[in-house]
Coordinates of C-alpha atoms in Angstrom, one line a residue:
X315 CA -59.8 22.6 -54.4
X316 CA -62.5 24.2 -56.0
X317 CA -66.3 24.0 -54.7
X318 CA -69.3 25.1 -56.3
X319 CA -71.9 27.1 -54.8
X320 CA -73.9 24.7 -53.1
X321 CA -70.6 22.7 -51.6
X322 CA -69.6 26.3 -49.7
X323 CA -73.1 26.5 -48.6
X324 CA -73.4 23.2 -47.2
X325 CA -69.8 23.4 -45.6
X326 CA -70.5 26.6 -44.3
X327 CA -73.5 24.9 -42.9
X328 CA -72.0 21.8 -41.6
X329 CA -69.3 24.2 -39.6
X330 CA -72.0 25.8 -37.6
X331 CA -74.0 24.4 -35.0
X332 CA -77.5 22.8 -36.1
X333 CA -80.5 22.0 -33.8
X334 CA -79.5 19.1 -31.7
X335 CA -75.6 19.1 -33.0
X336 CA -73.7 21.3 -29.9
X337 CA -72.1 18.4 -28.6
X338 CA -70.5 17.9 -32.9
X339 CA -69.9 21.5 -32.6
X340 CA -68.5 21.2 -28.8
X341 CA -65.6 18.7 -30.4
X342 CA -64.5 20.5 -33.6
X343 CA -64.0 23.4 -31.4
X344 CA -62.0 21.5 -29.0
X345 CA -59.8 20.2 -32.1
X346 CA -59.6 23.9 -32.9
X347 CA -58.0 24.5 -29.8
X348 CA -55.9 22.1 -29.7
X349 CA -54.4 22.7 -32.6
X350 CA -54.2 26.0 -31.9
X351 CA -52.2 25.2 -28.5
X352 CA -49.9 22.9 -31.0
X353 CA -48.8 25.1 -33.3
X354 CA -48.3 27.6 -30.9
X355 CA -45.9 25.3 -28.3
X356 CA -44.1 24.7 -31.4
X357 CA -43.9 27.9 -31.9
X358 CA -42.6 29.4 -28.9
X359 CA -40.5 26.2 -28.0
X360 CA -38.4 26.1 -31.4
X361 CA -38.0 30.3 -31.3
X362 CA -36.3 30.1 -27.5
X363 CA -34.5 27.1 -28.5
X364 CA -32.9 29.4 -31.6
X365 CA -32.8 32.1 -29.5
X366 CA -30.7 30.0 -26.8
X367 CA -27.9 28.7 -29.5
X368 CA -27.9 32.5 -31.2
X369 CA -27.5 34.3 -28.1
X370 CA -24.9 32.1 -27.1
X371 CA -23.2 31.5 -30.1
X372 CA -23.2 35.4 -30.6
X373 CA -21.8 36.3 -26.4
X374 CA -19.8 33.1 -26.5
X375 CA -18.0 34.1 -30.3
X376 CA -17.8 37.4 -29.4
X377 CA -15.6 37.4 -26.5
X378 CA -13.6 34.5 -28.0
X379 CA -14.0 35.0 -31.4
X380 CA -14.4 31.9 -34.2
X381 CA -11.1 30.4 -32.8
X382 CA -8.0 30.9 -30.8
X383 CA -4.0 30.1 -31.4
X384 CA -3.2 28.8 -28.4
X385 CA 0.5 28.2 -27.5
X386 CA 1.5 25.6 -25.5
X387 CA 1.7 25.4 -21.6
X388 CA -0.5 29.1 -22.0
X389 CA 2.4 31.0 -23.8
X390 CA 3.0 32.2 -27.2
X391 CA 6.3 33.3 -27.1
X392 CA 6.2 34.0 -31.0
X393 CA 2.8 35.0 -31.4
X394 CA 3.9 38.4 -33.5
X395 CA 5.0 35.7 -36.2
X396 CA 2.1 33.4 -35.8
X397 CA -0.5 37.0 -35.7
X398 CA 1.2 37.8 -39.0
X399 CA 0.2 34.1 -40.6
X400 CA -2.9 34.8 -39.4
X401 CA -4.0 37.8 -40.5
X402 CA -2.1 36.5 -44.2
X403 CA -4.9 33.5 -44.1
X404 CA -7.2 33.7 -46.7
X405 CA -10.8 34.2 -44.9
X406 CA -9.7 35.4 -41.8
X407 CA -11.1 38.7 -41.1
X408 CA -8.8 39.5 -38.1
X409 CA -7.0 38.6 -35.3
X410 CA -6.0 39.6 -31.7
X411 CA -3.4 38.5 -29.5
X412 CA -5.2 37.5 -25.9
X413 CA -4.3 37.0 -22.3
X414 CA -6.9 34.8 -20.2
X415 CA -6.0 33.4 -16.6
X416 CA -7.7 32.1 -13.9
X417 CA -7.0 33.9 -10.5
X418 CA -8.2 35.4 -7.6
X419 CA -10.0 38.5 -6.9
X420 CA -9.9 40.0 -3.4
X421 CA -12.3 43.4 -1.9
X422 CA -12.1 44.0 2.1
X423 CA -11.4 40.3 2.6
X424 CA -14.3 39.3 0.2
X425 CA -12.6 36.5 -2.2
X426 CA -14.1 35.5 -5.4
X427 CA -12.4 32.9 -7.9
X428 CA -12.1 35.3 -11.3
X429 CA -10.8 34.9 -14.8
X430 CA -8.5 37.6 -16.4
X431 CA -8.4 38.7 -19.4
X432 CA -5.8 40.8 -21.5
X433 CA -7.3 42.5 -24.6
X434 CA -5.7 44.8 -26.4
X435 CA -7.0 48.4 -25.7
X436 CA -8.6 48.7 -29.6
X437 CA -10.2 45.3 -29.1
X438 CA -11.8 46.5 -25.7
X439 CA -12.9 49.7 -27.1
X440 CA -14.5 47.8 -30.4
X441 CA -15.6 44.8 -29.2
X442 CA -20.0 43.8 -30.2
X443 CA -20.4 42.1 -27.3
X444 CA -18.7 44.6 -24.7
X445 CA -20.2 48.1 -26.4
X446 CA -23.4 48.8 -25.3
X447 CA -23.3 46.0 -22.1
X448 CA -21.7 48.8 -19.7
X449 CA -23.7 49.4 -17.0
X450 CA -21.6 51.8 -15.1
X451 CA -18.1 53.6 -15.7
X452 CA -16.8 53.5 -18.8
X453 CA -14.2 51.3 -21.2
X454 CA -12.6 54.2 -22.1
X455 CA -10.5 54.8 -19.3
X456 CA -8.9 51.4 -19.7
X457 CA -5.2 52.2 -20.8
X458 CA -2.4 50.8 -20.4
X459 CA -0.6 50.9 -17.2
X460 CA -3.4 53.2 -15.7
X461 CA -4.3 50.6 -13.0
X462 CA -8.1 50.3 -14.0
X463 CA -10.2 47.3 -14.7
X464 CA -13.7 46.6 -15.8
X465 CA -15.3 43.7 -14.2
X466 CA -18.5 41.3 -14.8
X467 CA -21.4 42.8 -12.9
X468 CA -22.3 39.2 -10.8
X469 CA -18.9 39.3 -9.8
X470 CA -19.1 43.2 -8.6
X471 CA -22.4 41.9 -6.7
X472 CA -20.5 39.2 -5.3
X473 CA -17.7 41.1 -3.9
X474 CA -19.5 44.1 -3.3
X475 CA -17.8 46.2 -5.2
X476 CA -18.7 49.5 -7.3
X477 CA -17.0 51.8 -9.7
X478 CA -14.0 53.9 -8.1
X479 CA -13.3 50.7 -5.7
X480 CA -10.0 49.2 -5.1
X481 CA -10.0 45.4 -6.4
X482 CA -6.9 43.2 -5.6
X483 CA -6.1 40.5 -7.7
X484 CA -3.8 37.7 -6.4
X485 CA -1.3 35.8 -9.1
X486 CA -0.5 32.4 -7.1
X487 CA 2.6 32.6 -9.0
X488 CA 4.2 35.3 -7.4
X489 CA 8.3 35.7 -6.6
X490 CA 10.4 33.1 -5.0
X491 CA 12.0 33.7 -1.3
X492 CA 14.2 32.0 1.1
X493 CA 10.8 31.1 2.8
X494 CA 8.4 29.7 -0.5
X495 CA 6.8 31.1 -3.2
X496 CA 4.9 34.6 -1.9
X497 CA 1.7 35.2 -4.3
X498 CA 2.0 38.3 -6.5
X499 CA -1.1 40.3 -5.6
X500 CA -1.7 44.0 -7.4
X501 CA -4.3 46.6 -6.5
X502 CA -6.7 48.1 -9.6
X503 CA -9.5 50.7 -9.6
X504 CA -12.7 49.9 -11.2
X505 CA -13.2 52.0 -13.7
X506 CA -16.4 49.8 -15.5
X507 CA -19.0 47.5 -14.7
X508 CA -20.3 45.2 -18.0
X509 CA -22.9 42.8 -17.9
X510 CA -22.6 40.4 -21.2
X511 CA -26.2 38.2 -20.4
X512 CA -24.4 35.1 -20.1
X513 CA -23.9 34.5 -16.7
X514 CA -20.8 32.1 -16.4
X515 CA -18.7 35.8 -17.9
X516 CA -20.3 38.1 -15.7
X517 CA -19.5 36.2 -12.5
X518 CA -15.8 35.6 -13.7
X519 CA -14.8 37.9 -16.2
X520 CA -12.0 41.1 -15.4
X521 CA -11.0 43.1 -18.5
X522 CA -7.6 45.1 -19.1
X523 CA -5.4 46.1 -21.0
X524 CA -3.5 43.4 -22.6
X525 CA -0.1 45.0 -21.1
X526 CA -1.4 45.2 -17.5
X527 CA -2.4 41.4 -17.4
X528 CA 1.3 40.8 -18.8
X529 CA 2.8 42.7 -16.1
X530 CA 0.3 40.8 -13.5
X531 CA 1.2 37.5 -14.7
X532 CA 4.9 38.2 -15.1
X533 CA 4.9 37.0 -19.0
X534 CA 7.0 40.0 -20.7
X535 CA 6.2 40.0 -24.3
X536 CA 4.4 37.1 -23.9
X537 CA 0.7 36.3 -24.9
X538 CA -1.3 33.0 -23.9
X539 CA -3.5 32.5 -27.4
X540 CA -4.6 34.9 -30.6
X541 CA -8.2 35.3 -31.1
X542 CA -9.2 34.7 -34.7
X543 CA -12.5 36.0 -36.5
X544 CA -13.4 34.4 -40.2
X545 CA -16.0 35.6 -43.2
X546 CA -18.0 31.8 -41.4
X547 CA -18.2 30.8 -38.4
X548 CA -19.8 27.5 -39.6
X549 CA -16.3 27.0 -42.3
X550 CA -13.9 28.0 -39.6
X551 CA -12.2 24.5 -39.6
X552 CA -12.3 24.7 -43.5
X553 CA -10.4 28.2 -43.6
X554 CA -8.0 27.5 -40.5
X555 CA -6.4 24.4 -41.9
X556 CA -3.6 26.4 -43.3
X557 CA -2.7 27.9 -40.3
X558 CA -3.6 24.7 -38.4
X559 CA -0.4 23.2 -40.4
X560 CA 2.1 26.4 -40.1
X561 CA 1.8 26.6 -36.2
X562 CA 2.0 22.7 -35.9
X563 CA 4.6 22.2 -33.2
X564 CA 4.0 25.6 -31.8
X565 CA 0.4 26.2 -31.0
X566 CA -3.0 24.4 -31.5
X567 CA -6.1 26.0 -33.2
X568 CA -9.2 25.5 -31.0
X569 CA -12.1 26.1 -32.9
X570 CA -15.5 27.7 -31.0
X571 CA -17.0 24.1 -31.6
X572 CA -14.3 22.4 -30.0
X573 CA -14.5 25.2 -27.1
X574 CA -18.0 24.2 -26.6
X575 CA -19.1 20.9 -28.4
X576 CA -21.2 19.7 -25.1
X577 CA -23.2 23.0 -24.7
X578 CA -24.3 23.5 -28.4
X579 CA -24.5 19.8 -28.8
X580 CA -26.9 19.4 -25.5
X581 CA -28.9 22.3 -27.5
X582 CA -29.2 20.6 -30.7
X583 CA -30.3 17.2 -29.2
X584 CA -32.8 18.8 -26.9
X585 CA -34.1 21.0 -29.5
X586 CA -34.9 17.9 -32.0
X587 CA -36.1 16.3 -29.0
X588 CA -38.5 18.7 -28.4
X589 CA -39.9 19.5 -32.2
X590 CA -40.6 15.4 -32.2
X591 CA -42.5 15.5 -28.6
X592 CA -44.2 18.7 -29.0
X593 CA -45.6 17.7 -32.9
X594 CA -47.8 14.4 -31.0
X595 CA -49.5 17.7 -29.4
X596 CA -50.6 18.6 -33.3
X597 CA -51.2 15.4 -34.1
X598 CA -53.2 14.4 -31.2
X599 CA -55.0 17.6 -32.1
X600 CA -55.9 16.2 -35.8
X601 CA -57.7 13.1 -34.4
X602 CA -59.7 15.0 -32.8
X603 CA -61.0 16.8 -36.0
X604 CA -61.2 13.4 -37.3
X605 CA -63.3 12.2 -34.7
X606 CA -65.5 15.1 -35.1
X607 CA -65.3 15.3 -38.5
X608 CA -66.5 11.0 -38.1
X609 CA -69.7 11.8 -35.7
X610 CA -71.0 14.7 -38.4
X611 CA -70.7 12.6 -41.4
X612 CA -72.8 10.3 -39.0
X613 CA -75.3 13.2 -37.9
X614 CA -75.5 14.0 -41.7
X615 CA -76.3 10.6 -42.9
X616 CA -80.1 10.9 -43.8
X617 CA -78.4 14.7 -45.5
X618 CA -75.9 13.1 -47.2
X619 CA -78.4 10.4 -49.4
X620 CA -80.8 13.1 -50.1
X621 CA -77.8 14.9 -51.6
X622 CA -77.1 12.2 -53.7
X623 CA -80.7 11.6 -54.7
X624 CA -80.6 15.0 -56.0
X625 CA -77.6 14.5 -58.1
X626 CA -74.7 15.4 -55.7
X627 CA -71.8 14.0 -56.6
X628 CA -69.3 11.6 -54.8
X629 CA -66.5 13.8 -55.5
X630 CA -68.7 17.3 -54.5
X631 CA -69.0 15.2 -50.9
X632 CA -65.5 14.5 -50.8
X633 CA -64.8 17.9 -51.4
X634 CA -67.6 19.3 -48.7
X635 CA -66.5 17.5 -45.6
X636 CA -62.5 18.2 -46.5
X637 CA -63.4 21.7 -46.9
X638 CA -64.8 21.3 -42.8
X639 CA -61.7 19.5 -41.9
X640 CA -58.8 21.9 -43.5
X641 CA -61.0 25.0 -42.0
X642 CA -61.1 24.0 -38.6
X643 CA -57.2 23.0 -38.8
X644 CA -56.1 26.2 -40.5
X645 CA -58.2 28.4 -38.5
X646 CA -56.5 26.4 -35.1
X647 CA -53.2 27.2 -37.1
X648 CA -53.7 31.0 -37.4
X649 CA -55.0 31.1 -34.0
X650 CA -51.7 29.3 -33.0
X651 CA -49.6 31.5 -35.1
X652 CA -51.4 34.9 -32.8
X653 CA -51.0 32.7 -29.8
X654 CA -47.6 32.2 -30.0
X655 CA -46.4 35.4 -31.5
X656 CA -47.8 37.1 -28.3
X657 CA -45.9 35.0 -26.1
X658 CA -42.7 35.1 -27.7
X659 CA -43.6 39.6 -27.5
X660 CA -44.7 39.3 -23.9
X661 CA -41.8 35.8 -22.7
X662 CA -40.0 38.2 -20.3
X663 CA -42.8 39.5 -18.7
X664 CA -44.9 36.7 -18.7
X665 CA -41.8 34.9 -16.8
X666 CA -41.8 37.4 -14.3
X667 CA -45.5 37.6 -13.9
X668 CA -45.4 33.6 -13.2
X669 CA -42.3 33.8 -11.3
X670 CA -44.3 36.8 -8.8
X671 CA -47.4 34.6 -8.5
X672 CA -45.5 31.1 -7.5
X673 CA -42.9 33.0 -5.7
X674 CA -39.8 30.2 -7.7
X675 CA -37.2 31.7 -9.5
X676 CA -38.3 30.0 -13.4
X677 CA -35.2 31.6 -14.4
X678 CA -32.0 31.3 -12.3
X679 CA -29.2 32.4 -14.6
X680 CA -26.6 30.1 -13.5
X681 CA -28.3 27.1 -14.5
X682 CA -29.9 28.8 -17.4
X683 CA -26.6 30.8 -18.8
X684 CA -28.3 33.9 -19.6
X685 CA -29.9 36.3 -18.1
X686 CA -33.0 37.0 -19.8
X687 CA -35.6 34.6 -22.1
X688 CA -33.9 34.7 -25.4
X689 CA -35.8 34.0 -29.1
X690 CA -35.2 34.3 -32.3
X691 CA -38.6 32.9 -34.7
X692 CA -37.3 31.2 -37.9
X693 CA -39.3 31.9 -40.9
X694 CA -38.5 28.6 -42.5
X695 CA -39.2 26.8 -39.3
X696 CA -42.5 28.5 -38.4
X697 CA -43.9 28.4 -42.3
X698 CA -42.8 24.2 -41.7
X699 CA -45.0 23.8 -38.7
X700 CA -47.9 25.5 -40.5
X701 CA -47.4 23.2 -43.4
X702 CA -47.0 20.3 -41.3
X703 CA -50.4 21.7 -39.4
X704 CA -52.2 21.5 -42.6
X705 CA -50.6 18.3 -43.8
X706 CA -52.3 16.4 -40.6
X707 CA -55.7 18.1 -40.7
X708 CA -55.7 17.5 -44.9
X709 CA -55.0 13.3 -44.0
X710 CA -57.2 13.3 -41.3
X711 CA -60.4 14.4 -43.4
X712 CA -59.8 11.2 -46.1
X713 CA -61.4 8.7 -44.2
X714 CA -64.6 11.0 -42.9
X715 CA -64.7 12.5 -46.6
X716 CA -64.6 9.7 -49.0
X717 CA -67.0 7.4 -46.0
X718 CA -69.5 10.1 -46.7
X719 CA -69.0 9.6 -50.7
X720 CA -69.7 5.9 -50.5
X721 CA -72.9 6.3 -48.7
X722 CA -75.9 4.0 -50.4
X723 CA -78.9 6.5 -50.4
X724 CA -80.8 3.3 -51.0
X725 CA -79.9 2.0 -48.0
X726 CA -80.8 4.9 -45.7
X727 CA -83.7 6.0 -47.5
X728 CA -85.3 2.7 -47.4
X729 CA -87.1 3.3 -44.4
X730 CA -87.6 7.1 -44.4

């Protein structure tokens, strides 16, 4: 859309405020706002919604990879075979056998409920989502039959315990005697404290060596599943169907969505929930510029005639008053764009600022998974929501646009 000279200075003038035309003014800067306030809420909202399902796909994939082999009853008494198939599969990138059990953990009477986990020692040292997360000891001294563990760090808060301590962990399953069943329970040192960010893990989770949880659980060569990683995580079904049909009988293949269909679909509904509720905000903010854009075509009535008297044409009108309209929305859309970009830089800290004042815990990682405000801004998603921005404040300058292009100069010049 192309104006002339006049039609920028007209629009230009229309845009500020005249004599007697704050209260016009007053409104279009109110629309500004609030489309500035939409755009950013969309903003922010759809970035920690992304940043929810990435940091928990990424924590949640990493420990468990794409998918696991899991044998029957917990065992996989042939899992070298099945590791072999595997690792033979056409897309798979590798795979790991794996121990995990629920037990207990016990330090100077302080019980805890704990799940324990057998990796192999080049998986522990290697893993993306264990390097990097230690926040005291260290991974490498886990070997096998060294007696040392690493531990989640809510669970070391909860029981109190610190690097160099003595945790016991008690296998219900223990030995038969004349008298019952006694429960197998097995001293280790702490040699590492990890925190992941997703708080179910680092409440439960103890790490060792996949040898050490055999011994602990009385398995022999036996492992309980085989973590598999592919080239996508969103084709794992796709590339596992092979091995799906070698290990029928045997094992199942658990893919990560089957591991976690309710938490990622919970995510998905509430994030189109959101994008739906939070767009009225925009679109509320677009009647507003109509409504403004309404009373100045009014204001400018007596304007508008002369204009025409003069030879302005009905389309140079049209083109004025949408030029007002689509400045005040993208100008509200930049602003938004700044707004929200600063909150998503400043989300932790503006959490904890809000969280000092009230004195409520906004972010309690139990109920919120992790630890810390995640995001993760889509460029596709944010360039939609400026699009969609523009798309409102373009429809809602039609009506005030072409009613100032069908205005009779006869008629309100008549009695100037």
């Amino acid at each position: 859309m192309i104006l002339s000279r006049y039609e920028r200075m007209i629009a230009r003038r229309y845009l500020l405020p005249g004599r007697g035309e704050g209260f016009i003014f007053l409104v279009a800067g109110i629309s500004l706002v609030a489309v500035m306030l939409g755009v950013a809420a969309l903003i922010i909202v759809m970035s920690v919604m992304n940043g929810f399902r990435a940091e928990l796909f990424e924590k949640i994939v990493g420990l468990n990879g794409h998918a696991v082999v899991q044998g029957y009853g917990g065992r996989l008494p042939d899992w070298r075979d099945i590791l072999k198939e595997a690792k033979a599969t056409p897309g798979v990138t590798s795979a790991t056998p794996l121990i995990e059990q629920p037990l207990l953990g016990n330090y100077q009477g302080r019980v805890e409920a704990v799940l324990v986990r057998g990796m192999t020692v080049q998986d522990i040292r290697t893993n993306e989502t264990l390097k990097g997360k230690v926040l005291a000891g260290s991974l490498a001294a886990l070997t096998p039959n060294a007696g040392k563990i690493a531990i989640g760090a809510r669970l070391a808060e909860n029981l109190g315990v610190s690097v160099g301590g003595r945790l016991s962990i008690i296998n219900p399953a223990g030995r038969t005697t004349p008298f019952g069943t006694v429960p197998r329970e097995i001293s280790y040192d702490v040699a590492a404290i990890f925190e992941v960010g997703v708080y179910e893990y680092d409440k439960a989770f103890i790490i060792m060596p996949m040898e050490d949880a055999q011994t602990l659980l009385l398995l022999g060569d036996v492992v309980g599943m085989i973590e598999v990683e592919t080239v996508n995580a969103d084709r794992v079904q796709t590339i596992l169907q092979p091995l799906a049909e070698k290990v029928t009988g045997r094992a199942v293949v658990t893919d990560w969505r089957q591991m976690n269909a309710s938490l990622f679909e919970a995510l998905a509904v509430e994030r189109v929930a959101m994008f739906v509720v939070l767009s009225i905000i925009v679109l509320v903010a677009v009647f507003n510029i109509l409504s403004s854009l309404i009373m100045l075509v009014r204001a400018k009535t007596r304007d508008i005639a002369i204009l025409r008297t003069m030879g302005a044409s009905r389309s140079g009108l049209v083109k004025i008053f949408m030029t007002v309209g689509i400045t005040i929305g993208t100008l509200g859309m930049v602003a938004g764009l700044a707004l929200g970009f600063t909150f998503l830089f400043f989300r932790q800290a503006i959490v904890n600022a809000i969280q000092f004042v009230t004195g409520q815990n906004l972010w309690d990682p139990s109920i919120r998974f992790l630890t810390e405000l995640p995001s993760k801004p889509d460029p596709f998603e944010i360039v939609g929501i400026c699009v969609m921005a523009l798309v409102f404040s373009f429809l809602a300058t039609l009506y005030p646009a072409f009613k100032a292009a069908n205005t009779d100069p006869v008629q309100v010049l008549r009695y100037e």
